[in-house]
mmCIF file of C-alpha atoms in Angstrom:
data_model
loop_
_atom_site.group_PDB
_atom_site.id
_atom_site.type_symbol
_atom_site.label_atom_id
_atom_site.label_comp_id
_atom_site.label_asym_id
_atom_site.label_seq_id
_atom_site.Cartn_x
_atom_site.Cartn_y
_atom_site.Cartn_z
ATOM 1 C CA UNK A 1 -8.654 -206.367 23.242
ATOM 2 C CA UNK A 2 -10.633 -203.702 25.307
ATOM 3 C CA UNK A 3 -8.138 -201.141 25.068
ATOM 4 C CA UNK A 4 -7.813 -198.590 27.729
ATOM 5 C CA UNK A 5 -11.033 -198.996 30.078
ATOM 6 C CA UNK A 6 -12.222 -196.419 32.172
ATOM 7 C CA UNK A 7 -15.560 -196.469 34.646
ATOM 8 C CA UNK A 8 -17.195 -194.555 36.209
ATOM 9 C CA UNK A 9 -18.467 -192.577 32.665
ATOM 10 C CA UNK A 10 -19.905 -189.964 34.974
ATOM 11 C CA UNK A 11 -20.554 -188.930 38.053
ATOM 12 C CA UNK A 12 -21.898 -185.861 40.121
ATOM 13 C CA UNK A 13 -20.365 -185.670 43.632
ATOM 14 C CA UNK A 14 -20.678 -182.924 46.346
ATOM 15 C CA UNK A 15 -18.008 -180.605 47.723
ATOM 16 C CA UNK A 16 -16.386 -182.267 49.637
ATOM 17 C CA UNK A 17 -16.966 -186.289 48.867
ATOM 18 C CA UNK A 18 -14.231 -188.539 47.602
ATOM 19 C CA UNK A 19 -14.078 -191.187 44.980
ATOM 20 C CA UNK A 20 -12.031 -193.264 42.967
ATOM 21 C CA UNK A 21 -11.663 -193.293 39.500
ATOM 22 C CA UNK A 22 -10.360 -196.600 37.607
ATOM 23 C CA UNK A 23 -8.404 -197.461 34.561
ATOM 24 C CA UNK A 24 -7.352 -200.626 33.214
ATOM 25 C CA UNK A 25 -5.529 -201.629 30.345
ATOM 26 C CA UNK A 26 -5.268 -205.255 28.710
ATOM 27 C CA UNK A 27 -2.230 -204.204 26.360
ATOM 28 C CA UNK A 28 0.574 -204.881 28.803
ATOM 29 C CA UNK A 29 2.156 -201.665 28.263
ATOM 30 C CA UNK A 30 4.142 -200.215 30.928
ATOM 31 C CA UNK A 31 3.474 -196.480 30.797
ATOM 32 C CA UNK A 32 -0.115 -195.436 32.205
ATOM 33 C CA UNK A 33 -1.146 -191.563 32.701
ATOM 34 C CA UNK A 34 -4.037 -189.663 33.937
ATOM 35 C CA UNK A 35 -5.078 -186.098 32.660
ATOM 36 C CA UNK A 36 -7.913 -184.072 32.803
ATOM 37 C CA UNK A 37 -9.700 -181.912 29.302
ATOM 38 C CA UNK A 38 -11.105 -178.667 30.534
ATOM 39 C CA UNK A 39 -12.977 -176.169 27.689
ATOM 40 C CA UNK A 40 -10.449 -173.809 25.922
ATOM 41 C CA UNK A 41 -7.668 -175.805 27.658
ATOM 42 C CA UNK A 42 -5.713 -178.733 26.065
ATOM 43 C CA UNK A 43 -5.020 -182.192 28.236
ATOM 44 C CA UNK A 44 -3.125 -181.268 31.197
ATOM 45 C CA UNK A 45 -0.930 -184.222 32.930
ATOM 46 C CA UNK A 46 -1.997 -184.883 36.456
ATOM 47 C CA UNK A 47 -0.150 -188.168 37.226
ATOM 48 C CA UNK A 48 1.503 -190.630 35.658
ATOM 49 C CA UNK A 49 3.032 -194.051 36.347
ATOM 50 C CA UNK A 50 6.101 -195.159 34.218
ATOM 51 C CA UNK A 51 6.101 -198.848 35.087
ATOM 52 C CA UNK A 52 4.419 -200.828 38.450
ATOM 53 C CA UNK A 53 5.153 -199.045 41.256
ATOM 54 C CA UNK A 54 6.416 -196.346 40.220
ATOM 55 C CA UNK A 55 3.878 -193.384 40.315
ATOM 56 C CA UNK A 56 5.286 -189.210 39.363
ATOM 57 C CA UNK A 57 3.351 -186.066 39.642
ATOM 58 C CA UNK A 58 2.385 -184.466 36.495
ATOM 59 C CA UNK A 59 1.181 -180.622 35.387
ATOM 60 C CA UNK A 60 -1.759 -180.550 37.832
ATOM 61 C CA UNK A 61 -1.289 -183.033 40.631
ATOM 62 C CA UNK A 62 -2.806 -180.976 43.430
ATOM 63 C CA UNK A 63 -6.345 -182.593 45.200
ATOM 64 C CA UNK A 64 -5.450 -185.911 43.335
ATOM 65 C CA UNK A 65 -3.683 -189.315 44.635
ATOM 66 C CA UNK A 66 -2.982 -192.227 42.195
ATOM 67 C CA UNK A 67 -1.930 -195.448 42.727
ATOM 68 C CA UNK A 68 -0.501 -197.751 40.527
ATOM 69 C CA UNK A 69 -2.417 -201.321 41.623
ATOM 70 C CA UNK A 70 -0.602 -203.562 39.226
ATOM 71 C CA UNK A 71 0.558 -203.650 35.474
ATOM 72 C CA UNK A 72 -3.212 -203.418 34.380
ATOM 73 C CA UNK A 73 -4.777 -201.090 36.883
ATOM 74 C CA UNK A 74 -4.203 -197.104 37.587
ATOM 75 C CA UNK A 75 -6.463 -195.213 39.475
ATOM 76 C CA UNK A 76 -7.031 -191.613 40.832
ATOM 77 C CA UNK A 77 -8.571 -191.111 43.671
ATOM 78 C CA UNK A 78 -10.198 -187.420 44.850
ATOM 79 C CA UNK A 79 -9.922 -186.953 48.601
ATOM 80 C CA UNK A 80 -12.291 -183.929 49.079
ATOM 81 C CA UNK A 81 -13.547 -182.911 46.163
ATOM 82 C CA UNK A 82 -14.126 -179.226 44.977
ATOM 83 C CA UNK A 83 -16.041 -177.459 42.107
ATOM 84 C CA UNK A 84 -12.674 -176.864 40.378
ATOM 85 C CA UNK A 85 -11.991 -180.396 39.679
ATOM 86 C CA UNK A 86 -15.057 -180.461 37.540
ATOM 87 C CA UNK A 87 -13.806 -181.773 34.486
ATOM 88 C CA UNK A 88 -13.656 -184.788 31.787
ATOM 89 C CA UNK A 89 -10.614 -187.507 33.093
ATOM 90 C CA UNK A 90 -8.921 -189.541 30.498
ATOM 91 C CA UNK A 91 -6.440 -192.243 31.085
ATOM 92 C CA UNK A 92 -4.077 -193.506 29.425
ATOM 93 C CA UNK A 93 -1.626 -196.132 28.517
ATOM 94 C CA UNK A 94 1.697 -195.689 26.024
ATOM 95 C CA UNK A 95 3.829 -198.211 24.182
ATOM 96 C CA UNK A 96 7.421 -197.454 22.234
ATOM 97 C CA UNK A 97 7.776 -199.381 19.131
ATOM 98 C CA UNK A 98 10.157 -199.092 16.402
ATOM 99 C CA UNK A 99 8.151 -197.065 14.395
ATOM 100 C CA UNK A 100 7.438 -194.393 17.577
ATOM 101 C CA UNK A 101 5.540 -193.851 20.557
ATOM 102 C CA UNK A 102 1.776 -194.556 20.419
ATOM 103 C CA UNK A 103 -0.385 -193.117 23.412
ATOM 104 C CA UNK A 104 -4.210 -194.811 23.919
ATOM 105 C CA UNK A 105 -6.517 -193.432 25.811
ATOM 106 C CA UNK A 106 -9.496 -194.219 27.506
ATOM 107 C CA UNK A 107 -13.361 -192.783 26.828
ATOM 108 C CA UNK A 108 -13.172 -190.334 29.855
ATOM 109 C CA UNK A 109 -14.813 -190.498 33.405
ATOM 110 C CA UNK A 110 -17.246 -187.213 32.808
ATOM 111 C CA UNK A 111 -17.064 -185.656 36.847
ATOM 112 C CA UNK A 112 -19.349 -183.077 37.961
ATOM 113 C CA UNK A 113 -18.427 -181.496 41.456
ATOM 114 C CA UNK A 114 -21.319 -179.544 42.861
ATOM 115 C CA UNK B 1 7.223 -170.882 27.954
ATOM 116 C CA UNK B 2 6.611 -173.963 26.547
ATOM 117 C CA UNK B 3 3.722 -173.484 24.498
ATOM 118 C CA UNK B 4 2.126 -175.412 21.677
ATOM 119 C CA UNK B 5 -0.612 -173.685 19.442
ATOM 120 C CA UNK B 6 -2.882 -175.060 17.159
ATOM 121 C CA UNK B 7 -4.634 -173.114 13.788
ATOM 122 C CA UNK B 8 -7.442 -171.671 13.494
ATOM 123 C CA UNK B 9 -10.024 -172.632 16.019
ATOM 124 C CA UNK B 10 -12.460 -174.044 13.989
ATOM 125 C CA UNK B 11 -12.394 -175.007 10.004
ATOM 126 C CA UNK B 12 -15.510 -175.802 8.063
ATOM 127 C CA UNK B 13 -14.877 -177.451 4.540
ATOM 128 C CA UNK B 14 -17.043 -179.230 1.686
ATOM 129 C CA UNK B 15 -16.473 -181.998 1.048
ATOM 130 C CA UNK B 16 -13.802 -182.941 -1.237
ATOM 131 C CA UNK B 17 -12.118 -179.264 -0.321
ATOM 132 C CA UNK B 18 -8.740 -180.276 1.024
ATOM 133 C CA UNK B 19 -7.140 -178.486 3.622
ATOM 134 C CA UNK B 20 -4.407 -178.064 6.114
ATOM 135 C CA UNK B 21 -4.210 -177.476 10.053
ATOM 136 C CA UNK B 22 -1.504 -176.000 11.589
ATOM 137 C CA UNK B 23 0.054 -176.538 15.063
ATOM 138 C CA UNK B 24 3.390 -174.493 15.861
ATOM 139 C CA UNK B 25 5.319 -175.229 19.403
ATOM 140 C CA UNK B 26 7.633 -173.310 21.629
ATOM 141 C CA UNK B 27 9.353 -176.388 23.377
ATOM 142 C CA UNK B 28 13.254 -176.666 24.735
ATOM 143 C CA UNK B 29 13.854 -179.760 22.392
ATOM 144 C CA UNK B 30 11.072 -182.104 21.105
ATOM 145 C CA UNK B 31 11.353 -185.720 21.466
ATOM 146 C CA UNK B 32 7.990 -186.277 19.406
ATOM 147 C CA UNK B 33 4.490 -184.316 18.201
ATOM 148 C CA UNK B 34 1.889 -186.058 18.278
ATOM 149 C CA UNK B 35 -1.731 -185.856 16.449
ATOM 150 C CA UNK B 36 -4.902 -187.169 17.647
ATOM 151 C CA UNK B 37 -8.542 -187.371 16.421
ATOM 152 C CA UNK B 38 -11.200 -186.758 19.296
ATOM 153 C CA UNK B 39 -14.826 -187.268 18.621
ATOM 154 C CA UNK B 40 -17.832 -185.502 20.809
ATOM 155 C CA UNK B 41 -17.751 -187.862 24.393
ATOM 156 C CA UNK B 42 -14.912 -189.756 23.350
ATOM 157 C CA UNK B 43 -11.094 -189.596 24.159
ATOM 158 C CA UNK B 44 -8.603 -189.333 22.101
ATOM 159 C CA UNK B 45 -7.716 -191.208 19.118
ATOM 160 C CA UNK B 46 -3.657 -191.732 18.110
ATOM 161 C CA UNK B 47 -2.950 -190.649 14.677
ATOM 162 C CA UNK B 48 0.828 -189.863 13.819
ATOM 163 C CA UNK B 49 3.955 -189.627 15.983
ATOM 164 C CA UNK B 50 6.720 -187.451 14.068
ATOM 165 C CA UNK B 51 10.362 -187.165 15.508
ATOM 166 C CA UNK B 52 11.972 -185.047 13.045
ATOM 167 C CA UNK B 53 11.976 -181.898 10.689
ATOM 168 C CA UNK B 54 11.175 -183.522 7.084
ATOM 169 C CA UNK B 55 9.411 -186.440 8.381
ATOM 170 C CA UNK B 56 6.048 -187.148 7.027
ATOM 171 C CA UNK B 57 3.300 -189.868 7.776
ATOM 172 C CA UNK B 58 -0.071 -190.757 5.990
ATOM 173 C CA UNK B 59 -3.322 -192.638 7.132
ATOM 174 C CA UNK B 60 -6.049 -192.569 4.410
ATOM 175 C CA UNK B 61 -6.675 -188.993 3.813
ATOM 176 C CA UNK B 62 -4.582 -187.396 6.521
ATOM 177 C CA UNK B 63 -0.727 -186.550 6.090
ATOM 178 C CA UNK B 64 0.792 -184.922 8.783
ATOM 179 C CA UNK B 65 4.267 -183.223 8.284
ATOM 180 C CA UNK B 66 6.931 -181.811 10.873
ATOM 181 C CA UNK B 67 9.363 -178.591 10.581
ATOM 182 C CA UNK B 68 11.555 -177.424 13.039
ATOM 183 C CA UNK B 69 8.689 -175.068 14.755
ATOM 184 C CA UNK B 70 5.494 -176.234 13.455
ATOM 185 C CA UNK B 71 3.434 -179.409 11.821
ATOM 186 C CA UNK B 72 1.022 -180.027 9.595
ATOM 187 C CA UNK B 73 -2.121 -181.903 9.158
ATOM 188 C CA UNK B 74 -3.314 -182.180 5.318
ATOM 189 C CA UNK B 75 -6.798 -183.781 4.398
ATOM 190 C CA UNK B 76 -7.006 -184.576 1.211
ATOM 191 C CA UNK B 77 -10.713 -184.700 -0.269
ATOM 192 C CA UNK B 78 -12.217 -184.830 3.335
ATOM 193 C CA UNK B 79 -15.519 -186.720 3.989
ATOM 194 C CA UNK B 80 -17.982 -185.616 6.199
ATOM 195 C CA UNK B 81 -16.817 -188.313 8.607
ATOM 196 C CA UNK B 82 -13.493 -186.357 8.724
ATOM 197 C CA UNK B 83 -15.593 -184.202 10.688
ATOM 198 C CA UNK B 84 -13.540 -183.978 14.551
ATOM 199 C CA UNK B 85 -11.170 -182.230 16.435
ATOM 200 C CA UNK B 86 -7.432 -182.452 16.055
ATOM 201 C CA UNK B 87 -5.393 -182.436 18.609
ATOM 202 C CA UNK B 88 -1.596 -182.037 18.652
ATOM 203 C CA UNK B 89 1.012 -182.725 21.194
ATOM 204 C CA UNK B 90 4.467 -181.907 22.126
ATOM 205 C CA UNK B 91 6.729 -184.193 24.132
ATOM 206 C CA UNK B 92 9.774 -182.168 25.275
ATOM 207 C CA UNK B 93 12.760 -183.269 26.131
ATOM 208 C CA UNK B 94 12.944 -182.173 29.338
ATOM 209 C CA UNK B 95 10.626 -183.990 31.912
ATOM 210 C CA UNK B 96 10.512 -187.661 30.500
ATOM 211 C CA UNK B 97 6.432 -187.495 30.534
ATOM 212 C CA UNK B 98 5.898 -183.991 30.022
ATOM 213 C CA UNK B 99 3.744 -183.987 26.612
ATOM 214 C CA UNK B 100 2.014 -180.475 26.265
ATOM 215 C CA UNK B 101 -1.270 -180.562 24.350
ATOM 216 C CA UNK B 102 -2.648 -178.354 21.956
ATOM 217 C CA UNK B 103 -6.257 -176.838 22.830
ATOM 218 C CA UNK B 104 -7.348 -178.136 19.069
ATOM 219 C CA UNK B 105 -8.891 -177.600 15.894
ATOM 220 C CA UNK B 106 -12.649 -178.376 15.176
ATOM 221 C CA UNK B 107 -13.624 -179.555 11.616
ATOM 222 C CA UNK B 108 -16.403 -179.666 10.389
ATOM 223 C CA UNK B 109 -16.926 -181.462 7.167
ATOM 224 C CA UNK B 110 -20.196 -180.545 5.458
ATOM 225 C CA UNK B 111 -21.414 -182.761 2.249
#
């Protein structure tokens, strides 16, 4: 198993530029989530998708669109990116077992916005 | 506010000095607190989930334990490969997805 996947691992985009950003997840868990880590500030929730095709805004949801492409596959997409959205973006996918809720994330899409 | 707040900042140790991090939380009703590892460039690794005051969970060195307004991570005779941050979390029950993070302790384990 792969885990949570994640690409690109960086990228430096202008003001102004969109991209995508892609998950996947090979552990057929329903619950997929994307946050951002900013210095001195813990994970904040931008989006998250409880099951396929169902997508809910999070903490921080402004500038970003997700979509939910199948049970495997979340991505975020910036339209026009700004300097603010400089950050690291983890995803994330969540199973509920009997013994509790485990969360696994990704290794982080490292965005630069100039 | 919901607020969740992690102590100290930063902890240097020896190794073989055990320790404990603390992470006290402000939440209207917890459904779970979470504790990760996180390496330098890497996300975040699951660790414990605790649901209840009194409830306690080990891994290797690391217990974590759970109070009514705070948690606890204990590392017992740390290595230097102990060396991370910790990050806790806080999943309310209000908001089915809301889980509010911690901004972490740094430990560094020296040998």
């Amino acid at each position: 198993n792969a885990g949570v996947t994640q690409t690109p691992k960086f990228q430096v985009l202008k003001t102004g530029q969109s991209m995508t950003l892609q998950c996947a997840q090979d552990m057929n868990h329903n619950s997929m989530y994307w946050y951002r880590q900013d210095p001195g500030m813990g994970l904040r929730l931008i989006y998250y998708s409880a099951s396929e095709g169902t997508t809910d805004k999070g903490e921080v949801p402004n500038g970003y669109n997700v979509s939910r492409l199948n049970k495997r596959e979340f991505s975020l997409r910036l339209e026009s990116a700004a300097p603010s959205q400089t950050s690291v973006y983890f995803c994330a996918s969540s199973e509920v077992r009997a013994t509790g809720e485990t969360q696994y994330f990704g290794p982080g899409t490292r965005l630069l916005v100039l | 506010e919901d607020q969740v707040t992690q102590s100290p900042e930063a902890l240097r140790l020896q190794e073989g000095e055990s320790s404990s991090l603390n992470c006290s939380y402000t939440v209207s009703g917890l459904r779970g607190l979470f504790w990760y590892r996180q390496d330098p460039g890497k996300g975040p690794e699951f660790l414990f989930t605790l649901y209840s005051a009194g409830e306690e969970k080990e891994k290797e060195r690391l217990k974590a334990t759970l109070t009514k307004k705070e948690s606890f991570l204990h590392i017992t005779a740390p290595k230097p490969e102990d060396s991370a941050t910790y990050l806790c979390a806080v999943r309310m029950n209000t908001g089915f997805q809301k889980l509010v993070f911690g901004t972490g302790t740094r430990l560094l384990v020296s040998p």
